[in-house]
Amino acid sequence: MKPSGPDTGRDGPLASGALDADEALDATLRPRTFGEFVGQERVVGNVRLYIAAARERKEVLDHALFSGPPGLGKTTLATLLARDLGVNLRTTSGPALERPRDLVGLLTDLGEGDVLFIDEIHRIPRAVEEYLYTAMEQYRLHIVIDQGPDARSVEIALKPFTLVGATTREGLLSAPFRSRFGILEKLEPYSVEELTRILARSAKVLSVGADEGALRAVAARSRGTPRVANRFLRRIRDVAQVERRERIDAASVREGMRRLGVSEDGLDATDVRVLEALVRAGGVPVGLKTIAAAIGEEEGTVEEVYEPFLLREGYLLRTARGRLPTLRAFERLGVAAPASTGQPGLFPPEAR
Ligand SMILES: Nc1ncnc2c1ncn2[C@@H]1O[C@H](COP(=O)(O)OP(=O)(O)O)[C@@H](O)[C@H]1O
Ligand SMILES: [Mg+2]
């Protein structure tokens, strides 16, 4: 089995191969009600309140933007939101909207109050984005048809709708676009307790028995991410099944994690390569480009997937000049930290 790492959202070797199967798994394990949606209390509380208020006023819900790293539940939230509103959900993604005309069919198909969900909304081409502005604000679409002397602009009236966007890179959204969303919610990584609860539900859905301690061990290595936790669970279920174990226990988790290339402390092979690239520089800040090249991933993937985890775990520091390894990173690799550690960056953050 090929070692596999955390989910990267869409592209990159980490998501390849198993992508289709994992997408299907995502759909099976996706919570069907807000009640099944674990954690993110603040976000869920806000969203449910806005939904209730809009329903009471018989108004269309304001446009909403969900941001946060891959696998934290943005798509799930959009689905639950539409279900709670009792409206239809149309789904597309930023990269699929190549030309302004790609919007026409989507938008004119929407019924009153329906939700248009645009995943990876930061990847909408600027030219398309501008057409969305009037659609969002005035429920109108100005579109130019034909070319040359026959070109004319037509205006299409739309039914009031709610645009729900999801993005892993909120910073890449232009200010005018961002300001058109009335609801802006950020999803945060999940605690081990929350992930354990998510895994317990997933194990039930997958009809596999599991010890609480075993699930907790999986949760602890899941980088605060439900999608990663669920993926690990599925691989570990395979191990338990092949070894004819009745339930997922500590031994199946150990074996599964070994096969997945995930170590005791939750670091996988790519994390280690990131740390190696930092440590190799001997305490000099390393740029994102260099790290990306060292692990053969895109810079965006390093920023969205690897860095946040390594930052949280106290292995890496972001500085204006680049990334620095902490003392913990040197220790993890069994490399002596350079003696000239006058830089504060080489000390592990407090409160570990
Ligand atoms: N709060 C949650 N409670 C339970 N399961 C969740 C939660 N958030 C995400 N998941 C699970 O994680 C998977 C990925 O969630 P998804 O909504 O696709 O993430 P995103 O769109 O942010 O990448 C889904 O299959 C879902 O089962
Ligand atoms: Mg998604």
Coordinates of N, CA, C and O and ligand atoms in Angstrom, one line a residue, residues 25-27 29-31 36-40 68-77 119 187 190 198 201 226-227 230, ligand 1:
L25 N -16.9 8.0 -0.1 CA -16.9 7.8 1.3 C -17.4 9.1 2.0 O -18.2 9.0 2.9
D26 N -16.9 10.2 1.6 CA -17.3 11.5 2.1 C -18.8 11.6 2.1 O -19.4 12.0 3.1
A27 N -19.4 11.2 1.0 CA -20.8 11.4 0.8 C -21.6 10.4 1.8 O -22.5 10.8 2.4
L29 N -20.5 9.3 4.6 CA -20.3 9.6 6.0 C -20.7 11.1 6.4 O -20.7 11.5 7.5
R30 N -21.2 11.8 5.4 CA -21.5 13.2 5.6 C -22.8 13.3 6.5 O -23.8 12.6 6.2
P31 N -22.7 14.1 7.5 CA -23.8 14.3 8.4 C -25.1 14.7 7.6 O -25.0 15.5 6.7
E36 N -26.2 15.9 13.6 CA -25.1 15.0 13.5 C -23.8 15.7 13.2 O -22.7 15.0 13.2
F37 N -23.8 17.0 13.0 CA -22.6 17.7 12.7 C -21.9 18.1 14.0 O -22.4 18.8 14.8
V38 N -20.7 17.5 14.2 CA -20.0 17.6 15.4 C -19.2 18.9 15.4 O -18.5 19.3 14.4
G39 N -19.1 19.6 16.6 CA -18.2 20.7 16.7 C -18.6 22.0 16.0 O -19.7 22.1 15.5
Q40 N -17.6 22.9 15.8 CA -17.8 24.2 15.1 C -19.1 24.9 15.7 O -19.8 25.4 14.9
G68 N -11.7 27.8 5.3 CA -10.9 26.9 6.2 C -10.3 25.9 5.4 O -10.6 25.6 4.3
P69 N -9.3 25.2 6.0 CA -8.5 24.1 5.4 C -9.4 23.0 4.8 O -10.6 22.9 5.2
P70 N -8.9 22.2 3.9 CA -9.7 21.1 3.3 C -10.2 20.1 4.3 O -9.4 19.9 5.3
G71 N -11.4 19.6 4.1 CA -11.8 18.5 5.0 C -12.4 18.8 6.3 O -12.7 18.0 7.1
L72 N -12.7 20.1 6.5 CA -13.2 20.5 7.8 C -14.8 20.6 7.8 O -15.3 20.9 8.9
G73 N -15.4 20.5 6.7 CA -16.9 20.4 6.7 C -17.5 21.6 5.9 O -18.7 21.8 6.2
K74 N -16.9 22.2 5.1 CA -17.5 23.4 4.3 C -18.6 22.9 3.4 O -19.7 23.4 3.4
T75 N -18.3 21.8 2.6 CA -19.3 21.3 1.7 C -20.5 20.8 2.5 O -21.7 21.0 2.2
T76 N -20.2 20.1 3.6 CA -21.2 19.5 4.5 C -22.1 20.6 5.0 O -23.4 20.5 4.9
L77 N -21.5 21.7 5.4 CA -22.3 22.8 6.0 C -23.2 23.4 4.9 O -24.4 23.7 5.2
D119 N -17.8 25.7 -4.9 CA -16.6 25.2 -4.1 C -15.4 25.9 -4.7 O -15.4 26.3 -5.9
L187 N -14.0 28.0 9.5 CA -14.0 26.7 10.2 C -12.6 26.5 10.8 O -11.6 26.8 10.2
Y190 N -10.6 20.5 14.4 CA -11.4 19.9 15.5 C -10.5 19.4 16.6 O -9.3 19.0 16.3
I198 N -16.8 12.0 15.9 CA -17.1 11.8 14.5 C -16.7 10.4 14.1 O -17.5 9.7 13.3
R201 N -19.3 7.8 15.1 CA -20.5 7.8 14.2 C -20.1 7.1 12.9 O -20.9 6.3 12.4
P226 N -11.7 16.1 10.0 CA -12.7 14.9 9.9 C -12.4 14.1 8.6 O -12.5 12.8 8.7
R227 N -12.1 14.7 7.5 CA -11.9 13.9 6.3 C -10.7 13.0 6.5 O -10.8 11.8 6.0
N230 N -11.7 10.1 8.9 CA -12.6 9.1 8.2 C -11.8 8.3 7.2 O -12.0 7.1 7.1
Ligands
LIG1 N1 -18.5 18.6 11.8 C1 -18.5 17.4 11.2 N2 -19.1 16.3 11.8 C2 -19.0 15.1 11.3 N3 -18.4 14.8 10.1 C3 -17.8 15.8 9.5 C4 -17.8 17.2 10.0 N4 -17.1 17.9 9.2 C5 -16.7 17.2 8.2 N5 -17.1 15.9 8.3 C6 -16.8 14.8 7.5 O1 -15.6 15.0 6.8 C7 -15.8 14.9 5.4 C8 -15.3 16.1 4.7 O2 -16.1 17.1 4.9 P1 -16.4 18.2 3.8 O3 -17.6 19.0 4.1 O4 -16.4 17.6 2.4 O5 -15.1 19.2 3.9 P2 -14.7 20.4 3.1 O6 -15.7 20.7 2.1 O7 -14.4 21.5 4.1 O8 -13.4 20.0 2.4 C9 -17.2 14.6 5.1 O9 -17.4 13.3 4.6 C10 -17.9 14.5 6.5 O10 -18.4 13.2 6.7

